Short mmCIF file of C-alpha atoms and ligand atoms in Angstrom, two decimals:
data_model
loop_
_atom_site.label_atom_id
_atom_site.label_comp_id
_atom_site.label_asym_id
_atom_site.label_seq_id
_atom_site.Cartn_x
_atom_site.Cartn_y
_atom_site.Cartn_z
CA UNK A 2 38.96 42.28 39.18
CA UNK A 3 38.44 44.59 36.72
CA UNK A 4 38.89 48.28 36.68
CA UNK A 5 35.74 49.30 34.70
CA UNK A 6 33.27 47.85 32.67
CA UNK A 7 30.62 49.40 30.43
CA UNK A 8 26.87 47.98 29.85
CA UNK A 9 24.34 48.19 27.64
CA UNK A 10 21.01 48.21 29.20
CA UNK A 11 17.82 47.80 26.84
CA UNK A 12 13.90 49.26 27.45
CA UNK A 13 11.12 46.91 26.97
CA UNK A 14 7.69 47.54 26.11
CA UNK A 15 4.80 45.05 26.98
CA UNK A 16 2.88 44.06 23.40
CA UNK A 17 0.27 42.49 25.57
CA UNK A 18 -0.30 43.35 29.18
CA UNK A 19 -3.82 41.61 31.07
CA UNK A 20 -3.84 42.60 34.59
CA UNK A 21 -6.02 40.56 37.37
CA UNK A 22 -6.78 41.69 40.88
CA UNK A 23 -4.58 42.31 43.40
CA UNK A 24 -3.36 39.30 45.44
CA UNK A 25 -2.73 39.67 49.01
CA UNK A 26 0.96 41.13 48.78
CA UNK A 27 -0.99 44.22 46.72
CA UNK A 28 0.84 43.03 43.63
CA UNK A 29 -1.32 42.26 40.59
CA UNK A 30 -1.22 38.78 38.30
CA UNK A 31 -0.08 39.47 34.95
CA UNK A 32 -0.13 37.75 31.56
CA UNK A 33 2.41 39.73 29.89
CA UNK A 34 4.34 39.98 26.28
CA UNK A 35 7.24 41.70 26.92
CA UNK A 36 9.42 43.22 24.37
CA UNK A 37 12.93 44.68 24.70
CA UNK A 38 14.07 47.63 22.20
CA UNK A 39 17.50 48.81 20.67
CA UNK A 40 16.89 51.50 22.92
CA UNK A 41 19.08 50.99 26.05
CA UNK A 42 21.13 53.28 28.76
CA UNK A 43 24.46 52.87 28.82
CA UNK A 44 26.14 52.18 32.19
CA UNK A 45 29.81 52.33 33.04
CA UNK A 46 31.02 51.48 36.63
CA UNK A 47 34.53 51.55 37.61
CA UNK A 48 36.57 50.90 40.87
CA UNK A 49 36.32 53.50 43.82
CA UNK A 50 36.00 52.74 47.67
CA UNK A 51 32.60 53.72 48.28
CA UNK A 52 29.37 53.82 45.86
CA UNK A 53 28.70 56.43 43.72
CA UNK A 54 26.30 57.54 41.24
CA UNK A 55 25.97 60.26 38.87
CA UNK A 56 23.01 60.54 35.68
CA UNK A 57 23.83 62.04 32.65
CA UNK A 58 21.19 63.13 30.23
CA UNK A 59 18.43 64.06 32.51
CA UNK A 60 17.42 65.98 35.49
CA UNK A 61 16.39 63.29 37.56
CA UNK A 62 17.90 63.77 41.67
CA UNK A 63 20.29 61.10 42.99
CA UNK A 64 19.01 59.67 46.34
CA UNK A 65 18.77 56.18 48.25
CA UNK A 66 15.81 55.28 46.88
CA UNK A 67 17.23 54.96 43.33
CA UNK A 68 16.95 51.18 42.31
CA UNK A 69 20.39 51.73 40.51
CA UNK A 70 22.08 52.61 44.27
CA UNK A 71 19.79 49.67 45.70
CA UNK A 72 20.66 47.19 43.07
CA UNK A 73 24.39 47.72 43.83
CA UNK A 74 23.95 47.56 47.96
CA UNK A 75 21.62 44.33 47.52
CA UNK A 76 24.81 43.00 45.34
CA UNK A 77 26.86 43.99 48.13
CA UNK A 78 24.68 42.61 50.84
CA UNK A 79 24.23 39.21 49.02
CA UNK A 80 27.81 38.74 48.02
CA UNK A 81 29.46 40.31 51.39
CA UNK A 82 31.76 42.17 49.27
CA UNK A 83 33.27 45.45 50.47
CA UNK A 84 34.36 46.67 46.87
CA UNK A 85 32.58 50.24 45.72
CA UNK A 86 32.22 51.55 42.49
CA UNK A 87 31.58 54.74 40.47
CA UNK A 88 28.25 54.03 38.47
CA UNK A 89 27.71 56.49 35.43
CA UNK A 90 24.37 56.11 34.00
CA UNK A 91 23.55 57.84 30.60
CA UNK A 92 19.98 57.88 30.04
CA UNK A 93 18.24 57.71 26.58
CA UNK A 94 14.91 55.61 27.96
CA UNK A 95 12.48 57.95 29.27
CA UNK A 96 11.65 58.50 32.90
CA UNK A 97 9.06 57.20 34.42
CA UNK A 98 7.74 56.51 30.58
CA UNK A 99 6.31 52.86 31.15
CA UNK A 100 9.43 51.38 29.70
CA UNK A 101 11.10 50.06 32.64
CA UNK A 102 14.28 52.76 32.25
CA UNK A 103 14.78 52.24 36.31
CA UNK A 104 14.55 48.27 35.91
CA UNK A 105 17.03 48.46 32.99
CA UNK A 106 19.48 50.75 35.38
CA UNK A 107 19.16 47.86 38.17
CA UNK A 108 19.65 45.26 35.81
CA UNK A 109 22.42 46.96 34.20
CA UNK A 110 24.35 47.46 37.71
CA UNK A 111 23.72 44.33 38.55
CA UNK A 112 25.58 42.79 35.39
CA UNK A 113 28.22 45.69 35.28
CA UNK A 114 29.24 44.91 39.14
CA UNK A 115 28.98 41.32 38.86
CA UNK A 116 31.72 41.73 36.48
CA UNK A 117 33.71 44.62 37.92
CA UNK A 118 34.13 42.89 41.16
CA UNK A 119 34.28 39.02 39.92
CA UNK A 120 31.53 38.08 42.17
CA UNK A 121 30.41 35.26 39.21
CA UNK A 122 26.70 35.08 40.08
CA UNK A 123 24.79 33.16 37.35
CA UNK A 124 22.04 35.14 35.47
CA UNK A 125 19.54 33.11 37.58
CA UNK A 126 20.66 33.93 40.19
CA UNK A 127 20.95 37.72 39.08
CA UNK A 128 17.69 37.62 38.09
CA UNK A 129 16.25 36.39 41.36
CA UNK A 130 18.09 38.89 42.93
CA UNK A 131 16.50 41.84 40.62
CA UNK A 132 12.75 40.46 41.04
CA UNK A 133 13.33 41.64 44.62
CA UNK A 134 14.40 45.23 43.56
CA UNK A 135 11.29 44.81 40.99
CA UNK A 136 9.41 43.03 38.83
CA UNK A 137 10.72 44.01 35.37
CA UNK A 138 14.19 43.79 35.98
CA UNK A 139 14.45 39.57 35.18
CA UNK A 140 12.99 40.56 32.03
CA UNK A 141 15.28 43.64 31.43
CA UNK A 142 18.48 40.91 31.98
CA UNK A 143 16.96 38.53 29.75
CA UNK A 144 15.78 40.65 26.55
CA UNK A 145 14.16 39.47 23.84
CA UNK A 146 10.73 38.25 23.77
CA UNK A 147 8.92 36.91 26.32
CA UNK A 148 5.77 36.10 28.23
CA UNK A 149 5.48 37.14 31.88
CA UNK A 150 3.36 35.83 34.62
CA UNK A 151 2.86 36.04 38.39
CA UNK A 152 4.23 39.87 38.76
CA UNK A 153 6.11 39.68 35.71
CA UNK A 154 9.67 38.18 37.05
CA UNK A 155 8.35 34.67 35.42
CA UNK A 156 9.39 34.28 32.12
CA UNK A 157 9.17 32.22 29.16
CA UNK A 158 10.98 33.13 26.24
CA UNK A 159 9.11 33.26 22.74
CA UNK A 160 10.90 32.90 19.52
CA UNK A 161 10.25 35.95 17.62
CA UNK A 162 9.03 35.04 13.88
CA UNK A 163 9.82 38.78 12.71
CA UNK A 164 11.64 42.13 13.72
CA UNK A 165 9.09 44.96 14.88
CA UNK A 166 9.31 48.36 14.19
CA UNK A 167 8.20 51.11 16.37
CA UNK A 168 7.38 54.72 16.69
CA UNK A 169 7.38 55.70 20.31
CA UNK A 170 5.85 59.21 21.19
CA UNK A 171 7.30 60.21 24.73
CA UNK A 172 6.24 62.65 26.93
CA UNK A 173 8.43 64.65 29.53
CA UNK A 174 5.75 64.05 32.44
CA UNK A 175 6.24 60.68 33.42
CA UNK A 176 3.80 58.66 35.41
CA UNK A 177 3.66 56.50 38.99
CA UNK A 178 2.84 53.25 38.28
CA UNK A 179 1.26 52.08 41.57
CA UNK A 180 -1.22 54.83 41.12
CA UNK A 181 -1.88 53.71 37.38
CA UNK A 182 -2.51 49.88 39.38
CA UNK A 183 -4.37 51.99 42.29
CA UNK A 184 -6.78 53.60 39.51
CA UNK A 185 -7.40 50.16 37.44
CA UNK A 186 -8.28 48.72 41.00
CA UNK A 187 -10.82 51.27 41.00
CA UNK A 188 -12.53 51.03 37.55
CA UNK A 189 -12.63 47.13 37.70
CA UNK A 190 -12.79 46.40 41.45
CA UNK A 191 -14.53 42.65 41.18
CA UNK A 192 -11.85 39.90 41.59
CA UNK A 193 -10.92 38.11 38.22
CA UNK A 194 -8.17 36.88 36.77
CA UNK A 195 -6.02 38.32 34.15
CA UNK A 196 -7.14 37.36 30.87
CA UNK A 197 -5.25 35.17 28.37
CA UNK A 198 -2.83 35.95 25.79
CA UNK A 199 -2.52 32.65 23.44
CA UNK A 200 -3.50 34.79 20.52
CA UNK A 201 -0.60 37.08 20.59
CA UNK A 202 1.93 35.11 21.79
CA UNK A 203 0.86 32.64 18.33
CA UNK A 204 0.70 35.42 16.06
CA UNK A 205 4.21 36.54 17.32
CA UNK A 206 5.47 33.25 15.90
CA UNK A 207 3.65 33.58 12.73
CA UNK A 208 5.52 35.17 10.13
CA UNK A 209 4.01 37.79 9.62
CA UNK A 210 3.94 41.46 11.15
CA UNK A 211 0.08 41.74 9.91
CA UNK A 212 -0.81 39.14 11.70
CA UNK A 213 -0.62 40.90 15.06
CA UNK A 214 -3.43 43.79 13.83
CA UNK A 215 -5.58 43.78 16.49
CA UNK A 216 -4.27 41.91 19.32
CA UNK A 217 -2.14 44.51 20.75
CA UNK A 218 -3.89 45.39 24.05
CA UNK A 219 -3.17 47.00 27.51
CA UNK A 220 -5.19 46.56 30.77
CA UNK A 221 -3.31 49.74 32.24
CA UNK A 222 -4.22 52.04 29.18
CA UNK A 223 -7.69 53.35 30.73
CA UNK A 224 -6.93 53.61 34.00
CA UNK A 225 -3.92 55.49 32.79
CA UNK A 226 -6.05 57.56 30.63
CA UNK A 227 -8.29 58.49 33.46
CA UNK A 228 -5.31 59.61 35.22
CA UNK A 229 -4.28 61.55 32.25
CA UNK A 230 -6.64 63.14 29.67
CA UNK A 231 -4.21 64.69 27.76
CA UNK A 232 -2.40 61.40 26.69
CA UNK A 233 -5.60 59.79 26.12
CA UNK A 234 -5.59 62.75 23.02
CA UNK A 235 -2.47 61.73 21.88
CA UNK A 236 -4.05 57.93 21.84
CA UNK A 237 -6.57 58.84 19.58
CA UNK A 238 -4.88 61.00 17.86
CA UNK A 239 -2.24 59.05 16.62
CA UNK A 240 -4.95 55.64 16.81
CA UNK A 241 -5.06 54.49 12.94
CA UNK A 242 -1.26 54.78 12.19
CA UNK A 243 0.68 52.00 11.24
CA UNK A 244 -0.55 48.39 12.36
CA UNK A 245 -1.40 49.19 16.13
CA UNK A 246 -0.85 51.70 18.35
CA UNK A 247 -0.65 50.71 22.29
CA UNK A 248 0.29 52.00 25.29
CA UNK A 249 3.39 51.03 27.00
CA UNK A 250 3.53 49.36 30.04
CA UNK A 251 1.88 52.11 32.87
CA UNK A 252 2.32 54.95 30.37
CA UNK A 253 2.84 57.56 29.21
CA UNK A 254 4.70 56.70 26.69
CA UNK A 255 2.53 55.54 23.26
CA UNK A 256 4.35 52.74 20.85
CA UNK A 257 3.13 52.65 17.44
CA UNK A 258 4.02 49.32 15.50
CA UNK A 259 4.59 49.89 11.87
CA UNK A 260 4.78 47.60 8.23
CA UNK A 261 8.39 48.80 7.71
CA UNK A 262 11.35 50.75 9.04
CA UNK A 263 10.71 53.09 6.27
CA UNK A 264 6.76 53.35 7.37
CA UNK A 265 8.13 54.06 10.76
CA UNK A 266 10.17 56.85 9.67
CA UNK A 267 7.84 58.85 7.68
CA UNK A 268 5.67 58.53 10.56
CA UNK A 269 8.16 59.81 12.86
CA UNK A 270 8.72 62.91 10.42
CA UNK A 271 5.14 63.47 10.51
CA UNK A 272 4.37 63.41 13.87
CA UNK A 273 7.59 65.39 14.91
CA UNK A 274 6.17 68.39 12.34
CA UNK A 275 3.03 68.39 14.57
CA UNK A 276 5.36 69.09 17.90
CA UNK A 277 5.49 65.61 19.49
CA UNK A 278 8.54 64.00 21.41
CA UNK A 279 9.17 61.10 18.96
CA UNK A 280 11.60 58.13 19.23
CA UNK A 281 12.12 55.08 16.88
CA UNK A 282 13.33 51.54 17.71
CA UNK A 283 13.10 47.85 17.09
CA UNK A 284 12.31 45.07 18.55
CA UNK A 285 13.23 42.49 19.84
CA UNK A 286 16.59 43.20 20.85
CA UNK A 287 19.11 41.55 23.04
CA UNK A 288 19.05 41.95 26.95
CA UNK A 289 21.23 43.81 29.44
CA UNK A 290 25.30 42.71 28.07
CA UNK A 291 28.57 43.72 28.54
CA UNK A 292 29.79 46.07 25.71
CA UNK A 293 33.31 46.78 27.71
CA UNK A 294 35.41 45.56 30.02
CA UNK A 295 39.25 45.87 30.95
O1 C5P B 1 7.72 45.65 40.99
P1 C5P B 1 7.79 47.12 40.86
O2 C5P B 1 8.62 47.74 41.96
O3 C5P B 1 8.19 47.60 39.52
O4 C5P B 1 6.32 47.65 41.08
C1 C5P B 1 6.04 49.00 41.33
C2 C5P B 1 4.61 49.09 41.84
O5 C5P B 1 3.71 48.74 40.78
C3 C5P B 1 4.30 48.13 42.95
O6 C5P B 1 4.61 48.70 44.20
C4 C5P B 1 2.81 47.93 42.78
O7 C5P B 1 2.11 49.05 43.30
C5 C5P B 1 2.64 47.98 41.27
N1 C5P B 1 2.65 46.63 40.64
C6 C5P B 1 1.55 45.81 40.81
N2 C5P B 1 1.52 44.58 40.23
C7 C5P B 1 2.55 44.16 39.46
C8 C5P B 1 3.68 45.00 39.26
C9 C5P B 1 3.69 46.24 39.87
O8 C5P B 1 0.59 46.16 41.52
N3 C5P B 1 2.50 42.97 38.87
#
C-alpha cells in the first residue's frame, strides 16, 4: 500500500458529437469524436480511515452525490476493501462546462485509489466500472483520440495525424446536461439514428489541420442554444475565428480550433481584451495517469 498518490486527470472535448433518439433506458446513441486536452485536475488521495473529500479552486458544495465520493464507494463496494482515503481535488476544468470535469474527477479516483490501496484492477476493468458512474469517464481513463458509440463508454481509439490547438471561451454558469438531451428531444422528436462521422474521423488521420474545416459539428449546440441565448451570442460572435469554432460537449463552454499555437494565442489576447473567460490547450493529450506515488 501506498501512502499517497497524485493524478493527473485530463478534460475532453467531443470534435464531432451526432446524437439519435433516446433508447428505452432514456440514454441517447452517439457517434462521437472525443478529444482529451492538456487541461486536467489534479487529484491527490492519501491514507485516512474513512473517505474524505475536499475541492480546491472552486465553490462547488461537497455532498453524496459527487461522482468523485461515488467513484471511490463503487471502488470500495466492488473490491470489498475497507481502506479510506483523503481525496484532494484541484480543479482547473470548468464546472458543469461540457468538458466532462466530473467524469475526469471519477476517473481520476478511480486510478489514484486503485493504486493507493493495491487493489490491481486492469484499466478494463476500471473502465467498466466508470461507464456505470457515467458515460464519459472510459474515455476520460483512456485519453487521446477516440470515437464513441452506444452512450459514449465504447471506444475506438484513432491515431491522431496532427496536434490541435484550441481556444476555449468558458463561462462561469455551467449547464445540466440531461436538460440540454431533454431540449434536443424536443426540437427533433422523430426517431432516427445518429448520423455518421466517417468524414471526420478520416480527416483526423490526414495530415493536415485544414483538412478538418468544416466538419466540426455538434447535435447538442441548438438545443443548448435554445436553452441559452446568451451563449448562442458568443457562438456567433466568435464564429469565423481560426479553422472552426464548436461547441463542447452539452455546453457552455465554446472551443475554437486554430492553424497554430501562435494563432491561438493572439486569439486568446483578443478575445480576453473584449472581457471573455478564455483558456488555451491542446489536443490530444494523454488520459487519466499517475504523476506521484510513494
Ligand atoms: O452518463 P452521464 O451520467 O454523464 O449522463 C448524464 C445525463 O445525460 C443522463 O442522465 C442523460 O440524461 C443524458 N445522456 C443521454 N445520452 C447519453 C449520455 C448522457 O441522454 N448518451
Amino acid at each position: 500500500m501506498k501512502n499517497s498518490v497524485t493524478v493527473h486527470a485530463p478534460a475532453k472535448i467531443n470534435l464531432a458529437l451526432r446524437v439519435g433518439s433516446p433508447r428505452p433506458d432514456g440514454f441517447h446513441p452517439l457517434n462521437t469524436v472525443f478529444c482529451s486536452l492538456d487541461l486536467y485536475d489534479v487529484i491527490d488521495v492519501e491514507q485516512a480511515d474513512e473517505l474524505s473529500l475536499e475541492l480546491v479552486g472552486c465553490d462547488l458544495e461537497v455532498d453524496e452525490h459527487n461522482l468523485a465520493l461515488r467513484a471511490a464507494r463503487a471502488l470500495q463496494t466492488r473490491t470489498g476493501t475497507n481502506h479510506g482515503a483523503r481525496i484532494t481535488i484541484t480543479k482547473t476544468i470548468p464546472v458543469a462546462g461540457g468538458m466532462a470535469g466530473g467524469s475526469a474527477n471519477a476517473a481520476g479516483v478511480l486510478v489514484g485509489l486503485n493504486e493507493l490501496w493495491d487493489l490491481g484492477l486492469t484499466t478494463s476493468e476500471l473502465a467498466e466500472l466508470g461507464s456505470e458512474l457515467g458515460s464519459d469517464v472510459p474515455f476520460c481513463l483512456m485519453g487521446g483520440l477516440a470515437i464513441g458509440t452506444s452512450r459514449g463508454e465504447n471506444l475506438v481509439p484513432i491515431r491522431p495525424g496532427f496536434f490541435q490547438s484550441w481556444v476555449l471561451i468558458v463561462n462561469d454558469e455551467g449547464m445540466s446536461t440531461p436538460a440540454v438531451f431533454k431540449k434536443y428531444d424536443e426540437l427533433r422528436p422523430e426517431p432516427h439514428e445518429p448520423a455518421s462521422i466517417e468524414e471526420i474521423v478520416a480527416a483526423l488521420q490526414g495530415s493536415s489541420i485544414d483538412g478538418l474545416a468544416g466538419l466540426l459539428v455538434n447535435d447538442l449546440a441548438e438545443p443548448a442554444f435554445h436553452l441559452r441565448p446568451d451563449i448562442r451570442r458568443t457562438f456567433e460572435r466568435a464564429h469565423g475565428s481560426g479553422i472552426a469554432t464548436v461547441l463542447s460537449g452539452s455546453g457552455p463552454t465554446i472551443a475554437i480550433l486554430c492553424t497554430s499555437d501562435q494563432e491561438a494565442d493572439v486569439l486568446a489576447e483578443g478575445l480576453r481584451n473584449d472581457g471573455m473567460r478564455v483558456l488555451r490547450a491542446v489536443g490530444p493529450a494523454v488520459g487519466t495517469h499517475i504523476v506521484r506515488s510513494n
